[in-house]
Coordinates of C-alpha atoms and ligand atoms in Angstrom, one line a residue:
Chain B
M1 CA 9.9 24.7 -1.5
N2 CA 13.6 23.9 -1.7
L3 CA 14.9 20.5 -0.9
N4 CA 18.6 19.4 -0.6
G5 CA 20.0 15.9 -0.3
K6 CA 21.8 13.0 -2.0
A7 CA 20.4 10.8 -4.7
R8 CA 19.8 7.3 -3.6
R9 CA 19.4 4.6 -6.2
L10 CA 18.4 1.0 -6.1
P11 CA 19.8 -2.1 -7.8
Q12 CA 16.6 -2.3 -9.8
N13 CA 15.5 0.8 -11.7
D14 CA 12.0 0.2 -13.2
D15 CA 8.8 -1.2 -11.7
I16 CA 9.7 -0.9 -8.1
N17 CA 6.5 -2.2 -6.5
T18 CA 5.0 -1.6 -3.1
D19 CA 5.9 -5.1 -1.9
Y20 CA 9.5 -4.1 -2.5
I21 CA 9.1 -0.8 -0.8
I22 CA 7.7 -2.4 2.3
S23 CA 7.0 -6.1 2.4
G24 CA 3.6 -7.5 3.4
R25 CA 5.5 -9.3 6.2
Y26 CA 6.0 -6.0 8.0
K27 CA 3.1 -3.9 7.0
F28 CA 0.7 -6.2 8.8
K29 CA 2.8 -6.5 11.9
I30 CA 4.2 -3.1 12.6
Q31 CA 2.0 -0.1 13.3
D32 CA 4.8 2.3 14.3
P33 CA 6.0 4.1 11.1
V34 CA 9.5 4.7 12.5
E35 CA 9.9 1.0 13.0
L36 CA 8.4 0.2 9.6
A37 CA 10.8 2.6 7.9
K38 CA 13.8 0.4 9.0
H39 CA 12.6 -2.2 6.6
V40 CA 12.2 0.1 3.6
M41 CA 13.4 -1.6 0.3
E42 CA 14.8 -4.5 2.3
D43 CA 14.0 -7.2 -0.3
V44 CA 15.6 -5.3 -3.1
D45 CA 18.6 -3.8 -1.2
P46 CA 19.1 -4.9 2.4
A47 CA 21.7 -2.1 2.9
F48 CA 19.4 0.7 1.7
Y49 CA 18.1 2.0 5.0
G50 CA 21.6 2.0 6.5
R51 CA 22.8 4.3 3.7
L52 CA 20.2 7.0 4.1
Q53 CA 20.7 10.4 5.5
E54 CA 17.9 12.8 6.4
G55 CA 16.7 14.7 3.4
D56 CA 18.0 12.2 0.7
F57 CA 16.1 11.6 -2.5
L58 CA 14.9 8.2 -3.7
V59 CA 15.7 8.1 -7.4
A60 CA 14.2 5.5 -9.7
G61 CA 13.0 4.7 -13.2
R62 CA 9.6 4.0 -14.7
N63 CA 6.4 2.9 -12.9
F64 CA 7.6 3.5 -9.4
G65 CA 5.2 2.3 -6.7
C66 CA 3.2 -0.2 -8.8
G67 CA 1.2 -2.9 -7.0
S68 CA -0.8 -2.6 -3.9
S69 CA -2.5 0.4 -2.3
R70 CA -0.6 0.2 0.9
E71 CA 0.0 3.7 2.3
Q72 CA 2.7 2.0 4.4
A73 CA 4.9 2.3 1.3
P74 CA 5.1 6.1 1.0
M75 CA 5.0 6.2 4.8
A76 CA 8.1 4.0 5.2
I77 CA 9.9 6.2 2.6
K78 CA 8.9 9.3 4.4
Y79 CA 9.8 8.1 7.9
A80 CA 13.1 6.8 6.6
G81 CA 14.0 10.5 6.1
I82 CA 13.6 10.7 2.4
S83 CA 12.4 14.2 1.3
A84 CA 11.0 13.4 -2.2
V85 CA 10.8 10.6 -4.7
L86 CA 12.1 11.3 -8.2
A87 CA 11.1 8.9 -10.9
K88 CA 10.4 8.8 -14.6
S89 CA 6.8 7.8 -13.9
F90 CA 4.7 6.7 -11.0
A91 CA 1.9 4.2 -10.5
R92 CA -1.4 6.0 -9.8
I93 CA -2.3 4.9 -6.3
F94 CA 1.2 5.4 -5.0
Y95 CA 1.4 8.9 -6.5
R96 CA -1.8 9.9 -4.8
N97 CA -0.8 8.4 -1.5
C98 CA 2.5 10.3 -1.5
F99 CA 0.8 13.7 -1.7
N100 CA -1.8 12.6 0.9
L101 CA 1.2 12.1 3.2
G102 CA 2.8 15.4 2.2
L103 CA 5.7 13.6 0.4
P104 CA 6.5 15.1 -3.0
A105 CA 6.6 12.6 -5.9
I106 CA 8.2 14.2 -8.9
E107 CA 8.2 13.0 -12.5
V108 CA 11.5 13.7 -14.2
D109 CA 14.0 12.0 -16.4
T110 CA 16.3 10.5 -13.8
D111 CA 18.9 8.8 -16.0
K112 CA 21.6 11.4 -15.2
F113 CA 21.4 11.2 -11.4
A114 CA 23.9 8.8 -10.0
E115 CA 24.0 7.3 -6.5
G116 CA 25.4 9.9 -4.1
D117 CA 25.0 12.9 -6.4
E118 CA 24.1 16.1 -4.5
L119 CA 20.7 17.3 -5.7
E120 CA 18.7 20.4 -5.1
V121 CA 14.9 20.2 -5.8
D122 CA 13.4 23.7 -6.3
L123 CA 9.7 23.1 -6.6
D124 CA 8.7 26.8 -6.9
N125 CA 10.8 27.3 -10.0
G126 CA 10.4 23.8 -11.3
L127 CA 14.0 22.9 -11.4
I128 CA 16.3 20.1 -10.2
R129 CA 20.0 20.8 -9.9
D130 CA 22.6 18.1 -9.8
K131 CA 25.3 19.9 -8.0
T132 CA 27.8 17.0 -8.4
K133 CA 27.5 17.0 -12.1
N134 CA 26.6 20.7 -12.4
I135 CA 23.5 20.2 -14.5
E136 CA 20.0 21.6 -14.3
L137 CA 16.8 19.8 -15.3
K138 CA 13.4 21.5 -15.7
I139 CA 10.4 19.7 -14.2
A140 CA 6.7 20.2 -15.1
P141 CA 4.7 22.2 -12.5
L142 CA 2.8 19.9 -10.1
P143 CA -1.0 19.6 -10.8
P144 CA -2.8 22.2 -8.7
T145 CA -4.6 19.6 -6.6
M146 CA -1.2 18.2 -5.6
Q147 CA 0.2 21.6 -4.9
T148 CA -2.7 22.3 -2.5
L149 CA -2.2 19.0 -0.7
L150 CA 1.5 19.5 -0.4
G151 CA 1.1 23.1 0.7
D152 CA -1.2 22.0 3.5
G153 CA 1.1 19.2 4.5
G154 CA -1.0 16.3 3.3
L155 CA -4.6 15.2 3.3
V156 CA -5.0 14.9 7.1
E157 CA -3.8 18.5 7.6
H158 CA -6.0 19.6 4.6
F159 CA -9.1 18.1 6.3
K160 CA -8.2 19.6 9.6
K161 CA -7.8 23.0 8.1
H162 CA -10.8 23.0 5.8
G163 CA -13.1 20.5 7.4
G164 CA -13.4 18.6 4.1
F165 CA -12.2 18.8 0.5
A166 CA -11.2 22.3 -0.6
L167 CA -9.5 21.4 -3.8
Chain G
M1 CA -18.9 14.5 -28.1
G2 CA -19.8 11.1 -26.6
K3 CA -18.7 9.8 -23.2
T4 CA -17.0 6.8 -21.9
I5 CA -18.3 4.7 -19.0
A6 CA -15.9 6.4 -16.7
E7 CA -16.9 9.9 -17.8
K8 CA -20.6 9.0 -17.4
I9 CA -20.3 7.5 -13.9
L10 CA -18.0 10.3 -12.7
S11 CA -20.4 13.0 -14.2
N12 CA -23.4 11.4 -12.5
H13 CA -21.7 11.4 -9.1
S14 CA -20.2 14.9 -9.3
G15 CA -23.1 16.8 -10.8
R16 CA -20.8 18.1 -13.6
D17 CA -20.4 17.4 -17.2
A18 CA -17.0 15.6 -16.6
K19 CA -14.5 14.9 -19.3
A20 CA -11.2 13.1 -19.2
G21 CA -8.6 15.2 -17.5
D22 CA -11.1 17.1 -15.3
I23 CA -10.8 16.9 -11.5
V24 CA -14.1 16.3 -9.8
I25 CA -15.3 15.8 -6.3
A26 CA -17.8 13.0 -6.4
D27 CA -20.3 11.3 -4.1
L28 CA -19.4 7.7 -3.2
D29 CA -21.9 4.8 -3.2
F30 CA -19.7 2.4 -1.2
M31 CA -16.2 2.1 0.3
I32 CA -14.2 -0.7 1.8
G33 CA -11.1 -1.3 3.8
Q34 CA -9.3 -4.5 4.7
D35 CA -7.1 -5.5 7.6
G36 CA -3.8 -4.4 6.1
T37 CA -5.0 -0.9 5.3
S38 CA -7.8 0.0 7.7
G39 CA -5.6 0.4 10.7
V40 CA -3.9 3.3 9.1
A41 CA -7.3 4.6 7.8
I42 CA -8.6 4.6 11.4
D43 CA -5.5 6.5 12.5
S44 CA -6.0 9.1 9.8
F45 CA -9.7 9.4 10.6
R46 CA -8.8 10.2 14.3
K47 CA -6.0 12.6 13.3
M48 CA -8.4 14.5 11.1
G49 CA -10.4 15.1 14.2
A50 CA -13.5 13.2 13.0
K51 CA -16.0 11.7 15.4
K52 CA -18.5 10.1 13.0
V53 CA -18.5 8.6 9.6
A54 CA -20.8 10.3 7.1
D55 CA -22.9 7.2 6.4
P56 CA -22.1 3.8 8.1
S57 CA -24.4 1.9 5.6
K58 CA -21.9 2.8 2.8
I59 CA -18.8 1.3 4.5
A60 CA -17.5 -2.2 5.1
I61 CA -14.3 -3.4 6.6
I62 CA -13.1 -6.9 5.8
I63 CA -10.6 -8.9 7.9
D64 CA -9.2 -11.1 5.1
H65 CA -5.5 -10.6 4.5
S66 CA -4.1 -12.0 7.7
S67 CA -6.9 -14.0 9.1
P68 CA -7.1 -15.6 11.5
S69 CA -4.4 -13.5 13.1
P70 CA -0.9 -15.2 13.1
N71 CA 0.6 -13.0 15.8
E72 CA 0.0 -10.3 18.4
G73 CA 0.9 -7.4 16.1
V74 CA -1.9 -8.4 13.7
S75 CA -4.2 -9.2 16.5
A76 CA -3.8 -5.6 17.8
I77 CA -4.8 -4.3 14.3
H78 CA -7.8 -6.6 14.1
K79 CA -8.9 -5.4 17.6
K80 CA -8.7 -1.8 16.5
I81 CA -10.8 -2.5 13.4
R82 CA -13.4 -4.4 15.3
E83 CA -13.7 -1.6 17.9
F84 CA -14.0 1.0 15.2
A85 CA -16.6 -0.9 13.3
S86 CA -18.7 -1.3 16.3
E87 CA -18.3 2.3 17.5
Q88 CA -19.3 3.6 14.0
G89 CA -21.9 1.0 13.2
L90 CA -20.2 -0.2 10.0
T91 CA -20.5 -3.5 8.4
L92 CA -17.6 -5.8 9.5
Y93 CA -16.8 -9.1 7.8
D94 CA -14.6 -10.9 10.4
I95 CA -12.2 -13.8 9.9
G96 CA -13.5 -16.5 7.6
C97 CA -16.1 -14.5 5.8
G98 CA -13.9 -14.2 2.7
V99 CA -11.9 -11.9 0.6
C100 CA -13.1 -8.2 0.3
H101 CA -13.4 -8.3 -3.5
Q102 CA -15.6 -11.4 -3.4
L103 CA -17.8 -10.2 -0.5
T104 CA -18.5 -6.7 -1.7
P105 CA -20.3 -7.8 -4.9
E106 CA -21.5 -11.1 -3.5
Q107 CA -23.2 -9.5 -0.5
G108 CA -24.9 -7.0 -2.7
H109 CA -23.1 -3.8 -1.7
V110 CA -22.4 -2.6 -5.3
V111 CA -24.6 -2.5 -8.5
P112 CA -24.1 -1.2 -12.0
G113 CA -23.4 2.6 -12.3
D114 CA -22.0 2.9 -8.8
L115 CA -18.9 4.8 -7.8
V116 CA -16.9 2.8 -5.2
I117 CA -13.5 3.2 -3.6
G118 CA -11.5 0.6 -1.6
A119 CA -8.3 0.8 0.4
D120 CA -7.0 -2.1 -1.7
S121 CA -5.6 -2.0 -5.2
H122 CA -7.8 -4.8 -6.5
T123 CA -11.0 -2.8 -5.8
C124 CA -11.1 -2.5 -9.6
T125 CA -12.7 -6.0 -9.6
Y126 CA -16.3 -4.7 -9.6
G127 CA -15.8 -3.1 -13.0
A128 CA -17.1 -6.4 -14.3
L129 CA -20.5 -5.3 -12.8
N130 CA -20.2 -1.9 -14.6
V131 CA -19.2 -0.2 -11.3
F132 CA -16.5 2.5 -11.4
S133 CA -14.4 1.1 -8.5
T134 CA -10.8 1.9 -7.8
G135 CA -8.1 1.4 -5.2
I136 CA -7.0 4.2 -3.1
G137 CA -4.8 4.6 0.1
S138 CA -5.8 4.6 3.7
T139 CA -6.0 8.4 4.2
D140 CA -8.2 8.7 1.1
L141 CA -10.5 6.1 2.7
A142 CA -10.5 8.1 5.9
A143 CA -11.5 11.3 3.9
G144 CA -14.2 9.2 2.1
M145 CA -15.6 7.9 5.4
I146 CA -15.8 11.4 6.9
S147 CA -17.2 13.3 3.9
G148 CA -18.9 10.6 1.8
K149 CA -16.9 12.0 -1.1
L150 CA -13.5 11.8 -2.8
W151 CA -11.6 13.7 -5.5
F152 CA -10.9 12.0 -8.8
K153 CA -9.1 12.9 -12.0
V154 CA -11.4 11.7 -14.7
P155 CA -9.3 9.1 -16.6
E156 CA -8.9 8.7 -20.3
T157 CA -10.0 5.2 -21.5
M158 CA -8.3 2.4 -23.3
K159 CA -10.8 0.1 -25.2
V160 CA -9.9 -3.5 -25.4
V161 CA -11.7 -5.9 -27.7
Y162 CA -11.3 -9.6 -27.4
K163 CA -12.4 -11.1 -30.7
G164 CA -13.3 -14.7 -31.3
K165 CA -14.2 -17.4 -28.8
L166 CA -11.9 -18.9 -26.1
P167 CA -10.5 -22.3 -27.1
K168 CA -11.0 -25.2 -24.7
G169 CA -8.7 -25.3 -21.8
T170 CA -8.3 -21.5 -21.6
S171 CA -10.2 -19.1 -19.4
S172 CA -10.6 -15.4 -18.5
K173 CA -7.3 -15.6 -16.6
D174 CA -5.5 -16.3 -19.9
L175 CA -7.3 -13.4 -21.5
I176 CA -6.1 -10.9 -18.9
L177 CA -2.6 -12.3 -18.7
A178 CA -2.2 -12.0 -22.5
L179 CA -3.3 -8.4 -22.3
I180 CA -0.9 -7.5 -19.5
G181 CA 1.9 -9.3 -21.3
K182 CA 1.2 -7.3 -24.4
I183 CA 0.9 -3.8 -22.9
G184 CA 3.2 -4.2 -19.9
A185 CA 2.9 -3.4 -16.2
D186 CA 2.4 0.3 -16.9
G187 CA 0.6 0.0 -20.2
A188 CA -2.6 1.5 -18.9
T189 CA -1.3 3.8 -16.1
Y190 CA -3.8 6.6 -15.3
L191 CA -6.3 5.0 -17.8
A192 CA -9.6 3.2 -17.3
L193 CA -10.1 0.1 -19.4
E194 CA -13.3 -0.8 -21.2
L195 CA -13.3 -4.5 -22.0
Y196 CA -15.5 -5.9 -24.8
G197 CA -15.8 -8.7 -27.3
A198 CA -17.3 -12.0 -28.1
A199 CA -15.0 -13.8 -25.8
I200 CA -16.2 -11.7 -22.9
D201 CA -19.9 -11.9 -23.8
E202 CA -19.6 -15.7 -23.4
L203 CA -18.0 -15.6 -20.0
S204 CA -20.0 -16.0 -16.7
V205 CA -20.0 -13.0 -14.4
D206 CA -17.7 -14.9 -12.0
A207 CA -15.2 -15.4 -14.8
R208 CA -15.4 -11.7 -15.8
F209 CA -14.4 -10.6 -12.2
T210 CA -11.0 -12.2 -12.9
L211 CA -10.4 -9.8 -15.8
S212 CA -11.5 -6.6 -14.0
N213 CA -9.5 -7.8 -10.9
M214 CA -6.2 -7.6 -12.8
A215 CA -6.8 -4.3 -14.5
I216 CA -4.5 -2.8 -11.9
E217 CA -1.7 -5.1 -13.0
C218 CA -1.2 -2.9 -16.1
G219 CA -1.7 0.2 -14.1
A220 CA -5.3 0.9 -14.9
K221 CA -7.6 2.8 -12.6
A222 CA -10.7 0.7 -13.5
G223 CA -11.5 -2.4 -15.6
L224 CA -15.0 -1.6 -16.8
M225 CA -17.5 -3.8 -18.7
A226 CA -21.0 -3.3 -20.1
A227 CA -24.0 -4.3 -17.9
D228 CA -25.4 -7.0 -20.2
D229 CA -28.3 -9.4 -19.3
K230 CA -26.0 -11.7 -17.4
V231 CA -24.7 -8.9 -15.2
M232 CA -28.3 -7.6 -14.6
A233 CA -29.5 -11.1 -13.6
W234 CA -26.4 -11.6 -11.4
V235 CA -27.0 -8.3 -9.6
K236 CA -30.7 -9.0 -9.1
Q237 CA -29.8 -12.2 -7.4
H238 CA -27.3 -10.6 -5.1
S239 CA -28.6 -7.1 -4.3
Q240 CA -31.6 -5.1 -3.4
K241 CA -30.0 -1.9 -4.5
K242 CA -31.3 -0.2 -7.7
P243 CA -28.8 -0.4 -10.6
D244 CA -28.2 2.5 -12.9
P245 CA -26.2 0.9 -15.7
Q246 CA -24.0 3.1 -18.0
A247 CA -23.0 2.3 -21.5
A248 CA -20.3 4.2 -23.4
D249 CA -21.6 6.4 -26.2
K250 CA -20.9 5.3 -29.8
D251 CA -18.8 8.4 -30.4
A252 CA -17.0 8.2 -27.1
V253 CA -13.3 9.2 -27.3
Y254 CA -10.7 6.6 -26.5
K255 CA -7.0 7.2 -25.9
Q256 CA -6.3 3.9 -27.6
T257 CA -8.1 0.7 -28.9
I258 CA -6.5 -2.7 -28.7
E259 CA -7.7 -5.9 -30.3
L260 CA -6.7 -9.4 -29.2
D261 CA -7.7 -12.6 -30.8
A262 CA -9.1 -14.9 -28.2
A263 CA -9.5 -17.8 -30.6
K264 CA -5.7 -18.2 -30.9
L265 CA -5.0 -18.1 -27.2
E266 CA -2.9 -20.8 -25.5
P267 CA -2.9 -21.0 -21.7
Q268 CA -0.7 -18.2 -20.4
I269 CA 1.8 -18.0 -17.6
A270 CA 3.3 -15.0 -15.8
K271 CA 6.8 -15.9 -14.9
P272 CA 8.7 -14.5 -11.8
H273 CA 9.0 -11.7 -10.7
T274 CA 6.6 -9.5 -12.6
V275 CA 3.0 -9.9 -13.8
D276 CA 3.8 -8.7 -17.3
N277 CA 6.5 -11.4 -17.7
V278 CA 4.0 -13.4 -19.7
C279 CA 4.5 -16.3 -22.1
P280 CA 2.4 -19.1 -23.6
I281 CA 2.6 -22.3 -21.5
S282 CA 4.6 -24.1 -24.2
K283 CA 7.6 -22.0 -23.3
V284 CA 7.7 -23.2 -19.6
L285 CA 6.3 -26.7 -19.7
G286 CA 8.1 -29.0 -17.3
T287 CA 9.3 -26.3 -14.9
P288 CA 9.3 -28.2 -11.5
I289 CA 6.7 -27.0 -9.0
Q290 CA 6.8 -27.5 -5.2
Q291 CA 3.6 -25.7 -4.2
G292 CA 0.3 -24.8 -5.9
Y293 CA -2.3 -22.4 -4.7
I294 CA -5.9 -22.0 -6.0
G295 CA -7.8 -19.1 -4.4
T296 CA -7.7 -15.3 -4.1
C297 CA -9.9 -12.5 -5.3
T298 CA -8.7 -13.4 -8.8
N299 CA -9.6 -17.1 -9.0
G300 CA -11.1 -18.3 -5.8
R301 CA -14.7 -18.7 -7.0
L302 CA -16.9 -21.7 -7.3
E303 CA -16.3 -22.4 -11.0
D304 CA -12.6 -22.1 -10.5
F305 CA -12.6 -24.9 -8.0
Q306 CA -15.1 -26.9 -10.1
I307 CA -12.6 -26.7 -13.1
A308 CA -9.7 -27.7 -10.8
A309 CA -11.7 -30.6 -9.3
K310 CA -12.7 -31.9 -12.7
I311 CA -9.0 -32.0 -13.8
L312 CA -7.9 -33.6 -10.6
K313 CA -10.7 -36.1 -10.3
R314 CA -9.5 -39.6 -9.5
K315 CA -6.0 -38.2 -9.6
K316 CA -3.6 -37.1 -6.9
V317 CA -1.5 -34.1 -6.2
K318 CA 2.1 -35.3 -7.1
D319 CA 4.0 -36.7 -4.1
G320 CA 6.4 -34.3 -2.6
T321 CA 4.3 -31.3 -3.7
R322 CA 1.4 -29.6 -2.0
L323 CA -1.7 -27.8 -3.2
I324 CA -3.3 -25.2 -1.0
I325 CA -6.9 -24.0 -1.7
A326 CA -8.7 -21.1 -0.2
P327 CA -12.3 -20.3 -1.2
A328 CA -12.8 -16.6 -1.7
S329 CA -15.8 -16.6 0.6
K330 CA -17.7 -18.7 3.1
D331 CA -20.7 -18.9 0.7
I332 CA -18.3 -20.3 -2.0
L333 CA -17.0 -22.8 0.6
M334 CA -20.6 -23.9 1.4
A335 CA -21.4 -24.3 -2.3
M336 CA -18.3 -26.3 -2.8
I337 CA -19.3 -28.6 0.1
A338 CA -22.9 -28.9 -1.3
D339 CA -21.8 -29.9 -4.8
G340 CA -19.0 -32.3 -3.8
T341 CA -16.2 -30.1 -5.2
Y342 CA -14.6 -29.7 -1.7
E343 CA -14.5 -33.4 -1.0
S344 CA -13.2 -34.1 -4.4
L345 CA -10.3 -31.7 -4.1
L346 CA -9.4 -33.0 -0.6
E347 CA -9.5 -36.5 -1.9
S348 CA -7.0 -35.5 -4.5
G349 CA -4.7 -34.2 -1.8
A350 CA -5.5 -30.5 -1.6
V351 CA -5.2 -28.7 1.7
A352 CA -7.9 -26.2 2.5
V353 CA -7.3 -23.0 4.5
T354 CA -9.8 -20.4 5.8
P355 CA -11.8 -18.4 3.3
G356 CA -9.9 -15.2 2.7
C357 CA -6.7 -14.1 1.0
G358 CA -4.8 -17.3 2.1
P359 CA -1.2 -17.5 1.1
C360 CA -1.5 -14.7 -1.6
V361 CA 0.3 -12.0 0.3
G362 CA 2.6 -13.9 2.5
T363 CA 1.4 -12.7 5.9
H364 CA 0.3 -15.9 7.5
N365 CA 0.0 -19.4 6.0
G366 CA 1.6 -21.1 3.0
V367 CA 5.0 -19.4 2.9
P368 CA 7.3 -21.2 0.4
S369 CA 10.9 -22.1 1.1
D370 CA 14.1 -20.7 -0.5
G371 CA 14.4 -21.7 -4.1
E372 CA 10.9 -23.2 -4.3
N373 CA 8.6 -22.7 -7.3
V374 CA 5.0 -21.9 -6.7
I375 CA 2.2 -22.0 -9.3
S376 CA -0.7 -19.8 -8.2
T377 CA -4.0 -18.5 -9.4
A378 CA -3.3 -15.1 -7.7
N379 CA -2.7 -11.8 -9.5
R380 CA 0.8 -10.9 -8.3
N381 CA 4.1 -12.8 -8.5
F382 CA 6.4 -10.1 -7.1
K383 CA 9.6 -11.2 -5.3
G384 CA 8.7 -11.8 -1.7
R385 CA 5.0 -11.6 -2.4
M386 CA 4.2 -14.9 -0.7
G387 CA 6.5 -14.1 2.3
N388 CA 9.8 -15.3 1.0
P389 CA 12.0 -13.2 -1.4
N390 CA 13.9 -16.3 -2.4
A391 CA 10.9 -18.2 -3.8
F392 CA 9.6 -18.0 -7.4
I393 CA 5.9 -17.5 -8.3
Y394 CA 4.3 -18.5 -11.6
L395 CA 0.7 -17.1 -12.2
A396 CA -1.8 -19.2 -14.2
S397 CA -5.4 -20.2 -14.5
P398 CA -7.0 -22.7 -12.1
A399 CA -7.0 -25.3 -14.9
T400 CA -3.2 -24.9 -15.4
V401 CA -2.5 -25.0 -11.7
A402 CA -4.6 -28.2 -11.3
A403 CA -2.8 -29.9 -14.2
S404 CA 0.6 -28.9 -13.0
M405 CA -0.1 -30.3 -9.5
I406 CA -0.8 -33.7 -11.0
E407 CA 2.6 -33.8 -12.7
G408 CA 4.6 -31.8 -10.1
K409 CA 5.8 -29.5 -12.9
I410 CA 4.1 -26.9 -15.2
A411 CA 1.7 -28.9 -17.3
D412 CA -0.8 -28.1 -20.1
P413 CA -4.4 -28.4 -18.9
R414 CA -5.6 -29.2 -22.4
N415 CA -4.1 -32.7 -21.9
Y416 CA -6.6 -33.2 -19.1
L417 CA -9.9 -32.3 -20.7
Ligands
LIG501 S1 -6.6 -12.3 -2.3 FE1 -4.5 -11.4 -2.6 S2 -4.8 -9.8 -4.2 FE2 -6.8 -10.3 -3.4 S3 -7.3 -8.8 -1.8 FE3 -6.3 -10.6 -0.9 S4 -4.1 -10.2 -0.8 FE4 -5.0 -8.8 -2.2

């Protein structure tokens, strides 16, 4: 899998929680993921959604996605057109939810990626290229369970295909 | 080599000799969803092409987060949940029954040794009953409902030992805030906690729930405790199910062991806007407060309100401030009425809302204004958590909240004992 897009960073780097990703105000009201996505990161950076282009990467620091179990968080990110989340580390439930939705969450040292950098994520070869800076970073291979879920396009598709868990 | 509690429970439920790091597919004893997550779970269930849940007796959905419904969007989600529950024959706890993490143990759905998932991050609460319970997302819940199983990565465990006895005026809330302050919001990510020590042995089961409840606030997957006599007696009183308690082996392997001295503890406060921004109360005494909240799955139990009522007795909530209370369940509300706690708190000026999550998550009542400071017994103080990103939330014990409401500023509960 090869993904291309721009790095999108937030004013806060570490501990971006699921309340920031999508506020409780919206997750309870809005059932349409496309509408929900318009409010992604609103409390941390009101201009964030407006800046996004299809395929962009959300780039952050440590403990991304901590807090609640709301699947509306990765859902809002995915429907905002973001193709993968790159962070130094992830909170556990959020990480799981991403792959269940078919959204790659990749652990990598993100310090070098600046807002607007052109990135290429090459999952098969375990590489991220920053084309703006002309640097290349290695990433650890995804755990096999996550590869299977991603390959199937998420847990819903996995269940449709196999009629249950085939991990 | 010996096993941790997590390794034992996940081995028992997967039929494998499971060790930390293994991926297992395990049978679930119980699973829950709430009104903020179950709508998506039902959508996933349908998208997966399922017609029937594997076992309706192992599933409960609780309408607690935004209840009663404040608007038509939420009403539509509630309707969808009610219809699904009735179609599938699941247990439904409708508005006013209480918070999911109070009802699940209180109504006897979980017992020691169980493996439980919930589409809510604070599902780790039942660790106090020696249950391996953990929060997952909505699509995982859908998969669990369909297959009765879920995949787990068996976690490594961090052992936490609280030495000494809690001083007067402190509680289990101060114990867990101190731990989170020490190890940070990601200090136990991917790990299970096992919590021990003299300070814990002395706590009631209700007070222990507060500790396990907040395990997720340092990233932990579970907040496990031993099933001692108190736990076994509590469970017998609440459930007909047969417990299968699991103790860690003497030679179990821990990733890390942490010791904290409970005897030296001051009341603790988590300052805005992160739960690990913890300090002793002496550092923030006098901070003005406009709103107090006592309730939630962390501290909305009978003894929490009894402590608050004792401190507030024959005193008043400071003029110009407001104290909101929300019992964590209807049973707790009834007990508060029966023993006079409810009347006493109302006399002091508290305002009561429906048993459930109350103002915790900012979806219906009790939203603070711009620039206001709130002191709350909840488990999260993220920016915007209570519905307004321009408000500031301080987390504390019920005793600290009660004392602070008398003075209209952060106050030390030890002065009111
Ligand atoms: S009381 Fe608060 S933390 Fe607990 S389940 Fe409800 S919203 Fe979540």
